[in-house]
């Protein structure tokens, strides 16, 4: 029996195993080098072996690594304060992943509505959205392909088209307790919300007293050139969910709730054994320090523009490549039907470049935020060669 048969076959894995990594480069068993344009799908913000993260990890070896949330955890309090300072005045609940952060948000919205609101339990989500694989998050995900075979799903979710305010308004009533949206639909193809739509969603949530939950699991933590993607727009959310980049590769998720709403969930109503343990909070605090010290917000904007310009040039050069889209260091390059993004992803891998796919048929670029100007050039030049050969 092959060792792989000891795993559930839920992933369509590529035939490469990375054995070491440094900065923005990964190395396989034969020491072939790959430029990382994916960062473990928007996770490894500081790349690999970042000295600050390594140093914090070393020092953590003998510190208390885990205690139950039955006790005070200073690192958790500090992380909650720091997240509040870089965004909106919030209170945090920590968990371990994006799906769990969204589960917490769904539970919060329903409990809050029962306790302080209309008692309505319905949640509006958008078509083509992605919120995770656990049953609640999956029920919020507006894509049938992910839900197929898992019914009965959690009741009470309604889906309307993204960037369509009129359709949303038609569904709004006093039974809606929340609207959940990604500021940029990530898995759905890196599709940003228009400013009018986003402002309209906020307005409708106010009008119908529904909570606005922003799923910033992929867009959060400086990826779009601001700590939170909503900061590129002129509005504030009620709830924000985070994961992916928050721990720079160490698993942590968070639900942030506007502080005046924090009594919506009370002691005993939600919990996580591992959520926000001292170890992972230390790593997340270090990620925040480095984002600030290395000015990674500005980098995400500058390198994002550079990437966008380069991708635009490729779109002009190759007929089967459409206009790139995205924000900051979250970009997609849509391809015409005759070319399969997943095949191109494999060709890129053979050529020493790791990229992902998203949406219908697009390549996805979510590199580490520490990527340099030269490395973006290299990424574009490898991609150019790969496109030329197809
Ligand atoms: C926007 C968004 N929400 C939620 C999730 C689920 O996160 P996780 O895989 O950590 O559960 C993802 C993962 O891709 C995501 O992109």
Coordinates of N, CA and C and ligand atoms in Angstrom, one line a residue, residues 41 97-100 102 130-133 182 187 215 217-218 243-244, ligand 1:
X41 N -1.4 29.6 0.0 CA -2.7 30.3 -0.2 C -2.9 31.4 0.8
X97 N -9.0 28.7 12.6 CA -9.0 28.6 11.1 C -10.1 29.6 10.6
X98 N -10.2 29.8 9.3 CA -11.1 30.7 8.7 C -12.6 30.2 8.9
X99 N -12.8 28.9 8.6 CA -14.1 28.3 8.8 C -14.6 28.5 10.2
X100 N -13.7 28.3 11.1 CA -14.2 28.4 12.5 C -14.5 29.9 12.9
X102 N -15.7 32.0 10.8 CA -17.0 32.3 10.3 C -18.1 31.6 11.1
X130 N -17.1 32.2 -0.8 CA -16.5 31.0 -0.2 C -16.2 31.4 1.3
X131 N -16.8 30.6 2.2 CA -16.6 30.9 3.6 C -16.0 29.8 4.4
X132 N -15.7 28.6 3.8 CA -15.1 27.5 4.5 C -15.9 26.2 4.4
X133 N -15.4 25.2 5.0 CA -15.9 23.8 4.7 C -16.7 23.2 5.9
X182 N -17.3 38.8 1.4 CA -15.9 38.9 1.3 C -15.7 40.3 0.5
X187 N -11.6 32.7 -3.5 CA -11.8 31.5 -4.2 C -12.6 31.6 -5.4
X215 N -15.9 38.8 5.8 CA -15.0 37.7 5.8 C -13.7 38.2 5.2
X217 N -10.8 36.6 5.8 CA -9.9 35.5 6.1 C -8.8 35.6 5.0
X218 N -9.1 35.9 3.8 CA -8.1 36.0 2.8 C -7.6 37.4 2.6
X243 N -8.0 34.8 9.5 CA -7.3 33.6 9.7 C -6.0 33.7 8.8
X244 N -5.9 32.8 7.9 CA -4.8 32.7 6.9 C -3.5 33.5 7.4
Ligands
LIG1 C1 -12.7 34.1 2.3 C2 -12.4 32.8 3.0 N1 -13.2 32.5 4.1 C3 -13.0 31.3 4.7 C4 -12.0 30.4 4.3 C5 -11.8 29.1 5.1 O1 -10.6 29.2 5.8 P1 -10.0 27.8 6.4 O2 -9.6 27.0 5.2 O3 -8.9 28.3 7.2 O4 -11.1 27.2 7.2 C6 -11.2 30.7 3.2 C7 -10.2 29.8 2.7 O5 -9.8 29.8 1.6 C8 -11.4 32.0 2.5 O6 -10.7 32.3 1.5

